[in-house]
mmCIF file of C-alpha atoms and ligand atoms in Angstrom:
data_model
loop_
_atom_site.group_PDB
_atom_site.id
_atom_site.type_symbol
_atom_site.label_atom_id
_atom_site.label_comp_id
_atom_site.label_asym_id
_atom_site.label_seq_id
_atom_site.Cartn_x
_atom_site.Cartn_y
_atom_site.Cartn_z
ATOM 1 C CA MET L 780 -15.029 -9.137 -49.282
ATOM 2 C CA ARG L 781 -16.047 -12.184 -47.418
ATOM 3 C CA MET L 782 -19.397 -12.087 -46.184
ATOM 4 C CA LYS L 783 -21.286 -14.305 -43.452
ATOM 5 C CA THR L 784 -24.496 -14.723 -41.252
ATOM 6 C CA PHE L 785 -24.148 -15.502 -37.493
ATOM 7 C CA ARG L 786 -27.177 -16.203 -35.246
ATOM 8 C CA ALA L 787 -27.100 -16.422 -31.565
ATOM 9 C CA ALA L 788 -29.259 -16.017 -28.537
ATOM 10 C CA ASN L 789 -28.373 -12.198 -28.454
ATOM 11 C CA SER L 790 -26.302 -9.769 -29.813
ATOM 12 C CA THR L 791 -23.455 -10.137 -27.915
ATOM 13 C CA ALA L 792 -23.001 -14.103 -28.506
ATOM 14 C CA ALA L 793 -24.038 -13.318 -32.169
ATOM 15 C CA PHE L 794 -20.833 -10.560 -31.855
ATOM 16 C CA ALA L 795 -18.571 -12.927 -30.292
ATOM 17 C CA LYS L 796 -19.165 -15.603 -33.007
ATOM 18 C CA VAL L 797 -18.486 -12.902 -35.639
ATOM 19 C CA LYS L 798 -15.077 -12.073 -33.990
ATOM 20 C CA ALA L 799 -13.929 -15.384 -33.129
ATOM 21 C CA ASP L 800 -14.722 -16.283 -37.338
ATOM 22 C CA LEU L 801 -13.847 -13.087 -39.178
ATOM 23 C CA GLY L 802 -11.643 -11.715 -36.866
ATOM 24 C CA ALA L 803 -11.216 -8.102 -34.832
ATOM 25 C CA ASP L 804 -11.361 -6.079 -38.049
ATOM 26 C CA ALA L 805 -14.676 -7.636 -39.238
ATOM 27 C CA VAL L 806 -17.579 -4.870 -40.326
ATOM 28 C CA ILE L 807 -20.976 -5.387 -39.454
ATOM 29 C CA LEU L 808 -23.644 -4.959 -42.173
ATOM 30 C CA SER L 809 -27.118 -5.394 -40.198
ATOM 31 C CA ASN L 810 -27.848 -6.609 -36.628
ATOM 32 C CA LYS L 811 -31.608 -7.546 -36.338
ATOM 33 C CA THR L 812 -33.945 -9.621 -34.356
ATOM 34 C CA VAL L 813 -35.467 -12.415 -35.890
ATOM 35 C CA THR L 814 -37.508 -15.686 -34.949
ATOM 36 C CA GLU L 815 -35.908 -19.418 -35.004
ATOM 37 C CA ASN L 816 -38.098 -22.068 -33.817
ATOM 38 C CA GLY L 817 -40.322 -19.522 -32.316
ATOM 39 C CA ALA L 818 -37.522 -17.849 -29.820
ATOM 40 C CA LYS L 819 -36.597 -14.055 -30.488
ATOM 41 C CA CYS L 820 -32.810 -14.182 -31.738
ATOM 42 C CA CYS L 821 -29.852 -12.059 -33.020
ATOM 43 C CA GLU L 822 -29.072 -12.245 -36.866
ATOM 44 C CA ILE L 823 -25.873 -10.315 -37.703
ATOM 45 C CA VAL L 824 -24.217 -10.112 -41.386
ATOM 46 C CA ALA L 825 -20.523 -9.338 -41.040
ATOM 47 C CA ALA L 826 -17.870 -8.807 -43.588
ATOM 48 C CA VAL L 827 -14.452 -9.106 -43.859
ATOM 49 C CA ASP L 828 -11.387 -8.170 -46.406
ATOM 50 C CA ALA L 829 -10.727 -11.507 -48.002
ATOM 51 C CA THR L 830 -6.971 -10.701 -47.830
ATOM 52 C CA PRO L 831 -5.330 -12.490 -44.518
ATOM 53 C CA THR L 832 -3.422 -10.366 -42.307
ATOM 54 C CA SER L 833 -0.561 -12.520 -41.560
ATOM 55 C CA THR L 834 1.071 -15.201 -43.494
ATOM 56 C CA LYS L 835 3.287 -16.356 -40.372
ATOM 57 C CA PRO L 836 2.226 -19.978 -40.049
ATOM 58 C CA ARG L 837 1.255 -20.305 -36.346
ATOM 59 C CA THR L 838 3.744 -23.064 -35.226
ATOM 60 C CA LYS L 839 4.855 -23.615 -31.390
ATOM 61 C CA GLU L 840 7.875 -21.424 -31.665
ATOM 62 C CA ASN L 841 6.138 -18.344 -33.540
ATOM 63 C CA VAL L 842 3.560 -18.156 -30.447
ATOM 64 C CA LEU L 843 6.287 -18.447 -28.130
ATOM 65 C CA GLU L 844 8.089 -15.803 -30.306
ATOM 66 C CA ASP L 845 5.214 -13.514 -30.368
ATOM 67 C CA ALA L 846 4.586 -13.690 -26.526
ATOM 68 C CA LEU L 847 7.969 -12.871 -25.783
ATOM 69 C CA THR L 848 8.643 -10.070 -28.003
ATOM 70 C CA GLY L 849 5.318 -8.491 -26.573
ATOM 71 C CA SER L 850 3.093 -8.930 -29.361
ATOM 72 C CA THR L 851 -0.153 -7.980 -27.398
ATOM 73 C CA GLY L 852 0.448 -4.386 -27.999
ATOM 74 C CA TRP L 853 1.088 -1.263 -26.309
ATOM 75 C CA GLN L 854 -1.100 -2.375 -23.229
ATOM 76 C CA ARG L 855 2.016 -4.585 -22.470
ATOM 77 C CA GLU L 856 4.572 -2.195 -22.855
ATOM 78 C CA TRP L 857 2.602 0.651 -21.056
ATOM 79 C CA SER L 858 2.339 -1.614 -17.883
ATOM 80 C CA GLN L 859 5.816 -2.330 -18.685
ATOM 81 C CA ILE L 860 7.126 1.410 -18.481
ATOM 82 C CA LYS L 861 4.467 1.947 -15.457
ATOM 83 C CA GLY L 862 6.555 -0.650 -13.607
ATOM 84 C CA GLN L 863 9.831 0.851 -14.176
ATOM 85 C CA ILE L 864 8.489 4.317 -13.301
ATOM 86 C CA MET L 865 7.480 3.108 -10.072
ATOM 87 C CA ALA L 866 11.109 1.037 -9.686
ATOM 88 C CA LEU L 867 12.616 4.433 -9.941
ATOM 89 C CA MET L 868 10.148 6.241 -7.552
ATOM 90 C CA LYS L 869 10.182 3.584 -4.444
ATOM 91 C CA PRO L 870 14.008 4.532 -3.399
ATOM 92 C CA GLN L 871 12.472 8.189 -3.359
ATOM 93 C CA MET L 872 9.719 7.486 -1.280
ATOM 94 C CA ASP L 873 11.520 7.476 2.044
ATOM 95 C CA PRO L 874 9.233 6.704 4.973
ATOM 96 C CA GLU L 875 11.796 9.309 7.042
ATOM 97 C CA ILE L 876 10.060 12.089 5.606
ATOM 98 C CA LEU L 877 7.003 11.230 7.277
ATOM 99 C CA SER L 878 5.553 11.613 10.726
ATOM 100 C CA PRO L 879 5.425 8.468 12.420
ATOM 101 C CA ARG L 880 1.378 8.505 12.402
ATOM 102 C CA GLN L 881 1.490 9.048 8.731
ATOM 103 C CA ARG L 882 4.219 6.224 8.520
ATOM 104 C CA LEU L 883 1.923 3.455 10.182
ATOM 105 C CA ALA L 884 -0.776 4.553 7.646
ATOM 106 C CA MET L 885 1.039 4.460 5.316
ATOM 107 C CA GLU L 886 2.277 1.018 6.021
ATOM 108 C CA TYR L 887 -1.468 -0.196 7.137
ATOM 109 C CA LEU L 888 -2.571 0.691 3.658
ATOM 110 C CA GLU L 889 0.283 -1.165 1.939
ATOM 111 C CA ARG L 890 -0.664 -4.512 4.086
ATOM 112 C CA GLU L 891 -4.392 -4.061 2.875
ATOM 113 C CA ASP L 892 -3.392 -4.175 -0.777
ATOM 114 C CA VAL L 893 -3.166 -0.668 -1.635
ATOM 115 C CA ASP L 894 -0.963 -0.821 -5.141
ATOM 116 C CA ASP L 895 2.370 1.050 -5.415
ATOM 117 C CA LYS L 896 0.876 4.003 -7.875
ATOM 118 C CA THR L 897 -1.575 4.635 -5.292
ATOM 119 C CA LEU L 898 0.706 4.924 -2.440
ATOM 120 C CA ALA L 899 3.049 7.105 -4.534
ATOM 121 C CA ARG L 900 0.499 9.442 -4.565
ATOM 122 C CA ILE L 901 -0.532 9.258 -1.096
ATOM 123 C CA PHE L 902 2.859 9.777 -0.100
ATOM 124 C CA CYS L 903 3.380 12.723 -2.253
ATOM 125 C CA GLU L 904 0.496 14.487 -0.357
ATOM 126 C CA LEU L 905 1.639 13.525 3.062
ATOM 127 C CA ARG L 906 5.089 14.843 2.514
ATOM 128 C CA GLU L 907 3.900 18.323 1.862
ATOM 129 C CA ASP L 908 2.546 18.549 5.540
ATOM 130 C CA ALA L 909 3.543 16.242 8.520
ATOM 131 C CA ASN L 910 0.233 17.128 10.209
ATOM 132 C CA ARG L 911 -1.887 16.191 7.488
ATOM 133 C CA SER L 912 -4.310 13.032 8.202
ATOM 134 C CA ILE L 913 -3.935 10.321 5.611
ATOM 135 C CA ILE L 914 -8.226 10.628 5.566
ATOM 136 C CA THR L 915 -7.762 13.960 4.227
ATOM 137 C CA VAL L 916 -5.775 12.776 1.351
ATOM 138 C CA LEU L 917 -8.026 9.459 1.031
ATOM 139 C CA GLU L 918 -10.935 12.033 0.922
ATOM 140 C CA SER L 919 -9.456 13.666 -2.201
ATOM 141 C CA MET L 920 -9.111 10.499 -3.825
ATOM 142 C CA VAL L 921 -12.220 8.075 -3.154
ATOM 143 C CA GLU L 922 -15.907 9.638 -4.028
ATOM 144 C CA ALA L 923 -19.043 8.105 -2.695
ATOM 145 C CA ARG L 924 -22.127 8.483 -4.452
ATOM 146 C CA PRO L 925 -24.846 6.666 -2.842
ATOM 147 C CA PHE L 926 -26.963 4.562 -5.055
ATOM 148 C CA ARG L 927 -30.294 6.549 -4.177
ATOM 149 C CA ALA L 928 -32.722 8.759 -5.526
ATOM 150 C CA GLY L 929 -31.147 12.193 -5.480
ATOM 151 C CA CYS L 930 -27.566 11.038 -6.464
ATOM 152 C CA PHE L 931 -28.129 9.068 -9.563
ATOM 153 C CA ASP L 932 -31.521 11.115 -11.383
ATOM 154 C CA ASN L 933 -31.286 9.516 -14.931
ATOM 155 C CA THR L 934 -33.625 7.383 -16.028
ATOM 156 C CA PHE L 935 -31.414 3.889 -17.580
ATOM 157 C CA HIS L 936 -29.254 2.300 -15.084
ATOM 158 C CA ALA L 937 -27.161 -0.549 -16.822
ATOM 159 C CA PHE L 938 -24.659 -2.790 -14.749
ATOM 160 C CA ALA L 939 -21.583 -4.010 -16.262
ATOM 161 C CA GLY L 940 -18.857 -6.514 -15.540
ATOM 162 C CA PRO L 941 -17.782 -9.773 -15.439
ATOM 163 C CA GLY L 942 -19.713 -12.942 -15.468
ATOM 164 C CA GLY L 943 -20.850 -14.178 -11.812
ATOM 165 C CA VAL L 944 -19.713 -10.729 -10.382
ATOM 166 C CA GLY L 945 -22.994 -9.915 -8.972
ATOM 167 C CA LYS L 946 -24.375 -7.938 -11.344
ATOM 168 C CA THR L 947 -28.246 -9.558 -11.469
ATOM 169 C CA SER L 948 -28.234 -9.628 -7.670
ATOM 170 C CA SER L 949 -27.377 -5.982 -7.405
ATOM 171 C CA LEU L 950 -29.744 -5.010 -9.869
ATOM 172 C CA ILE L 951 -32.771 -6.958 -8.130
ATOM 173 C CA ARG L 952 -31.490 -5.750 -4.746
ATOM 174 C CA LEU L 953 -31.268 -2.178 -5.937
ATOM 175 C CA ALA L 954 -34.560 -2.212 -7.696
ATOM 176 C CA LEU L 955 -36.301 -3.807 -4.990
ATOM 177 C CA ARG L 956 -35.057 -0.973 -2.491
ATOM 178 C CA GLU L 957 -36.377 1.770 -5.212
ATOM 179 C CA LYS L 958 -39.580 0.185 -4.611
ATOM 180 C CA LYS L 959 -39.664 -0.063 -1.158
ATOM 181 C CA ASN L 960 -38.557 3.552 -0.658
ATOM 182 C CA ASN L 961 -40.907 4.786 -3.616
ATOM 183 C CA PRO L 962 -43.717 2.501 -3.765
ATOM 184 C CA LYS L 963 -45.188 4.903 -6.890
ATOM 185 C CA ALA L 964 -41.744 4.334 -8.821
ATOM 186 C CA ARG L 965 -42.553 3.051 -12.121
ATOM 187 C CA ILE L 966 -39.788 0.539 -12.639
ATOM 188 C CA CYS L 967 -38.427 -1.454 -15.370
ATOM 189 C CA LEU L 968 -36.233 -4.328 -15.428
ATOM 190 C CA ALA L 969 -34.840 -5.345 -18.971
ATOM 191 C CA THR L 970 -32.023 -7.792 -19.708
ATOM 192 C CA ALA L 971 -29.595 -8.356 -22.429
ATOM 193 C CA ASP L 972 -28.229 -11.205 -20.863
ATOM 194 C CA GLY L 973 -31.000 -13.358 -22.646
ATOM 195 C CA GLY L 974 -28.670 -16.310 -23.935
ATOM 196 C CA ARG L 975 -27.205 -17.382 -20.359
ATOM 197 C CA GLY L 976 -30.984 -18.152 -18.725
ATOM 198 C CA LYS L 977 -30.918 -18.174 -15.481
ATOM 199 C CA GLY L 978 -30.230 -14.902 -14.797
ATOM 200 C CA ARG L 979 -32.744 -13.751 -17.137
ATOM 201 C CA LEU L 980 -35.299 -15.851 -15.271
ATOM 202 C CA VAL L 981 -34.486 -14.717 -12.105
ATOM 203 C CA LEU L 982 -34.923 -11.125 -13.027
ATOM 204 C CA LYS L 983 -38.377 -11.986 -14.645
ATOM 205 C CA HIS L 984 -39.219 -13.592 -11.727
ATOM 206 C CA TYR L 985 -38.591 -10.582 -9.529
ATOM 207 C CA ALA L 986 -40.138 -8.300 -11.647
ATOM 208 C CA GLU L 987 -43.387 -10.414 -11.602
ATOM 209 C CA LEU L 988 -43.684 -10.608 -7.919
ATOM 210 C CA SER L 989 -42.682 -7.321 -7.166
ATOM 211 C CA GLY L 990 -44.887 -5.402 -10.065
ATOM 212 C CA LEU L 991 -42.331 -4.465 -12.036
ATOM 213 C CA ALA L 992 -42.124 -4.205 -15.608
ATOM 214 C CA PHE L 993 -39.882 -6.536 -17.724
ATOM 215 C CA ARG L 994 -38.457 -6.233 -20.973
ATOM 216 C CA ASP L 995 -35.886 -8.588 -22.737
ATOM 217 C CA LEU L 996 -33.167 -7.031 -25.194
ATOM 218 C CA VAL L 997 -32.040 -9.034 -27.708
ATOM 219 C CA THR L 998 -30.667 -6.262 -30.422
ATOM 220 C CA ARG L 999 -30.719 -2.812 -30.687
ATOM 221 C CA GLU L 1000 -34.404 -2.946 -31.941
ATOM 222 C CA ASP L 1001 -35.469 -3.712 -28.664
ATOM 223 C CA PHE L 1002 -33.105 -1.102 -27.060
ATOM 224 C CA ILE L 1003 -34.768 1.597 -29.177
ATOM 225 C CA SER L 1004 -38.180 0.456 -28.429
ATOM 226 C CA LEU L 1005 -37.478 0.431 -24.484
ATOM 227 C CA CYS L 1006 -36.268 4.061 -25.504
ATOM 228 C CA LYS L 1007 -39.447 4.944 -27.104
ATOM 229 C CA GLU L 1008 -41.410 3.867 -24.196
ATOM 230 C CA SER L 1009 -39.335 4.983 -21.757
ATOM 231 C CA ASN L 1010 -41.368 8.139 -20.511
ATOM 232 C CA GLN L 1011 -43.543 5.517 -18.679
ATOM 233 C CA PHE L 1012 -40.936 4.666 -16.263
ATOM 234 C CA ASP L 1013 -39.144 6.342 -13.556
ATOM 235 C CA LYS L 1014 -36.423 4.193 -13.434
ATOM 236 C CA ILE L 1015 -34.860 1.343 -15.888
ATOM 237 C CA PHE L 1016 -32.652 -1.173 -14.568
ATOM 238 C CA ILE L 1017 -30.645 -2.881 -17.341
ATOM 239 C CA ASP L 1018 -28.974 -6.384 -16.621
ATOM 240 C CA LEU L 1019 -25.652 -6.688 -19.179
ATOM 241 C CA PRO L 1020 -24.233 -9.811 -19.856
ATOM 242 C CA GLY L 1021 -20.401 -10.532 -18.875
ATOM 243 C CA LEU L 1022 -18.567 -9.795 -22.100
ATOM 244 C CA PRO L 1023 -16.917 -12.406 -23.941
ATOM 245 C CA GLY L 1024 -13.039 -12.541 -24.158
ATOM 246 C CA ASN L 1025 -12.391 -9.718 -26.753
ATOM 247 C CA THR L 1026 -15.614 -7.849 -26.655
ATOM 248 C CA SER L 1027 -15.248 -4.404 -24.820
ATOM 249 C CA LEU L 1028 -18.394 -2.576 -23.094
ATOM 250 C CA GLU L 1029 -18.020 0.250 -25.900
ATOM 251 C CA ASP L 1030 -18.543 -2.830 -28.548
ATOM 252 C CA PHE L 1031 -21.751 -3.841 -26.746
ATOM 253 C CA THR L 1032 -23.188 -0.286 -26.246
ATOM 254 C CA THR L 1033 -22.353 0.289 -29.800
ATOM 255 C CA LEU L 1034 -23.890 -3.061 -30.982
ATOM 256 C CA TYR L 1035 -27.338 -2.256 -29.110
ATOM 257 C CA GLY L 1036 -27.265 1.478 -29.765
ATOM 258 C CA ILE L 1037 -27.055 2.393 -26.134
ATOM 259 C CA ALA L 1038 -23.863 4.202 -26.809
ATOM 260 C CA GLY L 1039 -25.646 7.396 -27.566
ATOM 261 C CA CYS L 1040 -28.389 7.178 -24.808
ATOM 262 C CA LYS L 1041 -27.596 10.200 -22.653
ATOM 263 C CA ASP L 1042 -29.948 9.229 -20.143
ATOM 264 C CA LEU L 1043 -28.382 6.352 -19.186
ATOM 265 C CA SER L 1044 -25.531 5.373 -16.605
ATOM 266 C CA ILE L 1045 -23.396 2.444 -16.439
ATOM 267 C CA HIS L 1046 -22.292 0.765 -13.163
ATOM 268 C CA LEU L 1047 -19.219 -1.268 -13.160
ATOM 269 C CA VAL L 1048 -19.998 -4.465 -10.785
ATOM 270 C CA LEU L 1049 -16.349 -5.866 -9.264
ATOM 271 C CA ASN L 1050 -15.057 -7.811 -6.232
ATOM 272 C CA PRO L 1051 -12.031 -6.677 -4.415
ATOM 273 C CA TYR L 1052 -10.090 -9.834 -4.685
ATOM 274 C CA TYR L 1053 -9.017 -10.047 -8.485
ATOM 275 C CA SER L 1054 -5.882 -9.984 -9.184
ATOM 276 C CA LYS L 1055 -3.861 -6.387 -10.182
ATOM 277 C CA PRO L 1056 -3.330 -7.353 -13.404
ATOM 278 C CA GLN L 1057 -7.023 -8.380 -13.822
ATOM 279 C CA PHE L 1058 -8.365 -5.177 -12.647
ATOM 280 C CA GLU L 1059 -5.868 -3.178 -15.261
ATOM 281 C CA ARG L 1060 -7.763 -5.392 -17.699
ATOM 282 C CA PHE L 1061 -11.292 -4.585 -16.439
ATOM 283 C CA LEU L 1062 -10.150 -0.732 -16.467
ATOM 284 C CA ALA L 1063 -9.480 -1.222 -20.439
ATOM 285 C CA LYS L 1064 -12.661 -3.340 -21.146
ATOM 286 C CA TYR L 1065 -14.920 -1.552 -19.336
ATOM 287 C CA LYS L 1066 -13.958 1.699 -20.548
ATOM 288 C CA SER L 1067 -16.981 4.246 -21.304
ATOM 289 C CA GLU L 1068 -17.777 7.669 -21.115
ATOM 290 C CA GLN L 1069 -21.246 6.589 -19.527
ATOM 291 C CA LEU L 1070 -19.569 4.355 -16.690
ATOM 292 C CA ALA L 1071 -20.805 6.209 -13.644
ATOM 293 C CA SER L 1072 -19.852 4.411 -10.752
ATOM 294 C CA VAL L 1073 -18.481 1.231 -9.346
ATOM 295 C CA ILE L 1074 -20.574 -1.050 -7.153
ATOM 296 C CA TRP L 1075 -18.227 -3.418 -5.005
ATOM 297 C CA THR L 1076 -20.077 -6.930 -4.335
ATOM 298 C CA LYS L 1077 -18.895 -10.398 -2.397
ATOM 299 C CA LEU L 1078 -17.107 -7.811 0.230
ATOM 300 C CA ASP L 1079 -18.047 -10.568 2.973
ATOM 301 C CA GLU L 1080 -15.783 -13.278 0.608
ATOM 302 C CA ALA L 1081 -12.855 -10.484 0.569
ATOM 303 C CA CYS L 1082 -9.937 -10.293 3.418
ATOM 304 C CA THR L 1083 -8.599 -6.940 2.353
ATOM 305 C CA PHE L 1084 -10.463 -3.729 0.530
ATOM 306 C CA GLY L 1085 -7.039 -1.969 -1.276
ATOM 307 C CA SER L 1086 -8.649 -2.543 -4.318
ATOM 308 C CA ILE L 1087 -11.283 -0.111 -3.800
ATOM 309 C CA LEU L 1088 -8.918 2.792 -3.299
ATOM 310 C CA ASN L 1089 -6.766 1.376 -6.451
ATOM 311 C CA MET L 1090 -9.805 1.742 -8.651
ATOM 312 C CA ALA L 1091 -10.920 4.950 -7.341
ATOM 313 C CA PHE L 1092 -7.450 6.635 -8.032
ATOM 314 C CA ALA L 1093 -7.366 4.381 -11.631
ATOM 315 C CA SER L 1094 -10.810 5.426 -12.729
ATOM 316 C CA GLY L 1095 -11.837 8.674 -10.906
ATOM 317 C CA LEU L 1096 -15.196 6.794 -10.461
ATOM 318 C CA PRO L 1097 -17.297 7.182 -7.011
ATOM 319 C CA VAL L 1098 -18.204 3.878 -4.969
ATOM 320 C CA SER L 1099 -22.044 3.795 -5.126
ATOM 321 C CA ALA L 1100 -23.028 0.783 -3.699
ATOM 322 C CA LEU L 1101 -21.992 -1.943 -1.493
ATOM 323 C CA SER L 1102 -22.597 -5.714 -1.227
ATOM 324 C CA TYR L 1103 -21.763 -8.150 1.358
ATOM 325 C CA GLY L 1104 -23.604 -11.289 1.425
ATOM 326 C CA ALA L 1105 -25.402 -14.003 -1.198
ATOM 327 C CA GLY L 1106 -28.908 -13.514 -0.176
ATOM 328 C CA LEU L 1107 -31.123 -10.529 -1.319
ATOM 329 C CA LYS L 1108 -32.056 -9.148 1.775
ATOM 330 C CA ASN L 1109 -30.253 -6.711 3.893
ATOM 331 C CA SER L 1110 -26.774 -7.447 1.639
ATOM 332 C CA ILE L 1111 -26.604 -4.150 -0.491
ATOM 333 C CA ALA L 1112 -26.157 -0.648 1.143
ATOM 334 C CA PRO L 1113 -25.754 2.478 -0.911
ATOM 335 C CA ALA L 1114 -22.148 3.483 -0.522
ATOM 336 C CA THR L 1115 -20.803 6.553 2.181
ATOM 337 C CA ARG L 1116 -17.425 7.184 2.713
ATOM 338 C CA GLU L 1117 -17.957 6.181 6.167
ATOM 339 C CA MET L 1118 -18.490 2.791 5.190
ATOM 340 C CA VAL L 1119 -15.646 2.840 2.483
ATOM 341 C CA TRP L 1120 -13.035 4.179 5.394
ATOM 342 C CA ARG L 1121 -14.378 1.250 7.774
ATOM 343 C CA LEU L 1122 -13.897 -1.101 5.030
ATOM 344 C CA LEU L 1123 -10.486 -0.049 4.923
ATOM 345 C CA PHE L 1124 -9.230 0.647 8.137
ATOM 346 C CA MET L 1125 -11.380 -1.917 10.244
ATOM 347 C CA ARG L 1126 -12.468 -4.280 7.614
ATOM 348 C CA LYS L 1127 -15.971 -3.807 8.761
ATOM 349 C CA LEU L 1128 -18.546 -4.525 6.240
ATOM 350 C CA PRO L 1129 -21.660 -2.375 5.908
ATOM 351 C CA GLY L 1130 -23.860 -4.963 7.777
ATOM 352 C CA GLY L 1131 -21.692 -4.535 10.777
ATOM 353 C CA ASP L 1132 -19.444 -7.959 10.625
ATOM 354 C CA ILE L 1133 -15.919 -7.517 10.815
ATOM 355 C CA GLN L 1134 -14.012 -9.831 8.279
ATOM 356 C CA PRO L 1135 -10.918 -11.759 9.693
HETATM 357 N N1 GDP A 1625 -21.202 -13.898 -0.870
HETATM 358 C C1 GDP A 1625 -21.625 -13.084 -1.601
HETATM 359 N N2 GDP A 1625 -22.497 -13.827 -2.735
HETATM 360 C C2 GDP A 1625 -23.035 -13.083 -3.977
HETATM 361 C C3 GDP A 1625 -22.626 -11.485 -3.707
HETATM 362 N N3 GDP A 1625 -23.422 -10.890 -4.460
HETATM 363 C C4 GDP A 1625 -24.148 -11.635 -5.160
HETATM 364 N N4 GDP A 1625 -23.287 -13.342 -4.769
HETATM 365 C C5 GDP A 1625 -23.771 -14.480 -5.148
HETATM 366 O O1 GDP A 1625 -22.699 -14.386 -6.540
HETATM 367 C C6 GDP A 1625 -23.388 -15.506 -7.548
HETATM 368 C C7 GDP A 1625 -23.471 -14.774 -9.135
HETATM 369 O O2 GDP A 1625 -24.456 -13.825 -8.713
HETATM 370 P P1 GDP A 1625 -25.049 -12.948 -9.996
HETATM 371 O O3 GDP A 1625 -25.676 -11.929 -9.603
HETATM 372 O O4 GDP A 1625 -25.773 -14.124 -10.639
HETATM 373 O O5 GDP A 1625 -23.886 -12.383 -11.160
HETATM 374 P P2 GDP A 1625 -23.909 -11.962 -12.186
HETATM 375 O O6 GDP A 1625 -23.475 -13.292 -13.386
HETATM 376 O O7 GDP A 1625 -22.787 -10.901 -12.382
HETATM 377 O O8 GDP A 1625 -24.899 -11.443 -12.666
HETATM 378 C C8 GDP A 1625 -24.826 -15.638 -7.065
HETATM 379 O O9 GDP A 1625 -24.964 -16.928 -6.192
HETATM 380 C C9 GDP A 1625 -25.027 -14.593 -5.981
HETATM 381 O O10 GDP A 1625 -26.130 -14.883 -4.840
HETATM 382 C C10 GDP A 1625 -22.191 -10.996 -1.935
HETATM 383 O O11 GDP A 1625 -22.436 -9.511 -2.095
HETATM 384 N N5 GDP A 1625 -21.530 -11.658 -1.362
HETATM 385 MG MG1 MG A 1626 -26.594 -12.131 -14.326
#
């Protein structure tokens, strides 16, 4: 057994070092907050079986062969199978079966980047009844659950998603909104994104400016302390870091002890203009029992909104908020179904602007 100690600004960064150095099979022996040069940081002791898993030399030919034989695992195989199922289904999706109005709606959605899987489901519903409106089908596929009091009553709300997607901005905007609507609300902003610097400072700044509490989450010890004082707060908003390549949300929540917290919802923040394989990757990477909604940001930079429908269908998650501008004022709205329909069918942003 090979044992090694890793230090980094927070658990995520330390865990990424563990994986990069010892591989995915590494076992974490301890994970604690330590002080280095006066600053809090995370120290992980990890171990791995000394026997190497593969003896194959990493020559150019071997790398190419691995790639071509699909050694990236079952995900690739499954996506190939799905592709084949769709290829078999497509000729069965005869548009002539639909009423002209339904056909027009299907063609429209295809142009708006609604994917084949979602279109196939809509088609199957429509062909049962020529009078069925597409909106009633979509209503069964997309739920809106506005991010406001009464809809998400739990205390902890964590914001996850790729780096730069708009997690910190959405968190601040929603926290300030909550404070404005309910000035007596006791709100805490916490960051597990300490290593990145800027996001943490922005969060701290807004917390101080608006009279909100602020906490740093460097390791699970900090999360445990926050849980202990959580009855002092009505809402705790947690800013999560963009997770490094091979770290999943479940790795992260387990590492921080967040996974067992029943009073916590995770909101996945996404932009509508990622590519299809990228969305599939996010679905696998951010899979979690605690995922409660999707927040769509940078709508003002998108020109189609089909991915909102694709994601709702693939994940079963409701849409909770829509962000449509870089500024902190008047740029986020708790989502309603009408807003989603207006985006999808009129490219109209919640603020009223229409996208070209
Ligand atoms: N145009 C536009 N920019 C946004 C939106 N939301 C966030 N941003 C910008 O995107 C950048 C990254 O946002 P940030 O919240 O730091 O992302 P994070 O890395 O996920 O926390 C910042 O410059 C934000 O101002 C939005 O809805 N529209
Ligand atoms: Mg951030």
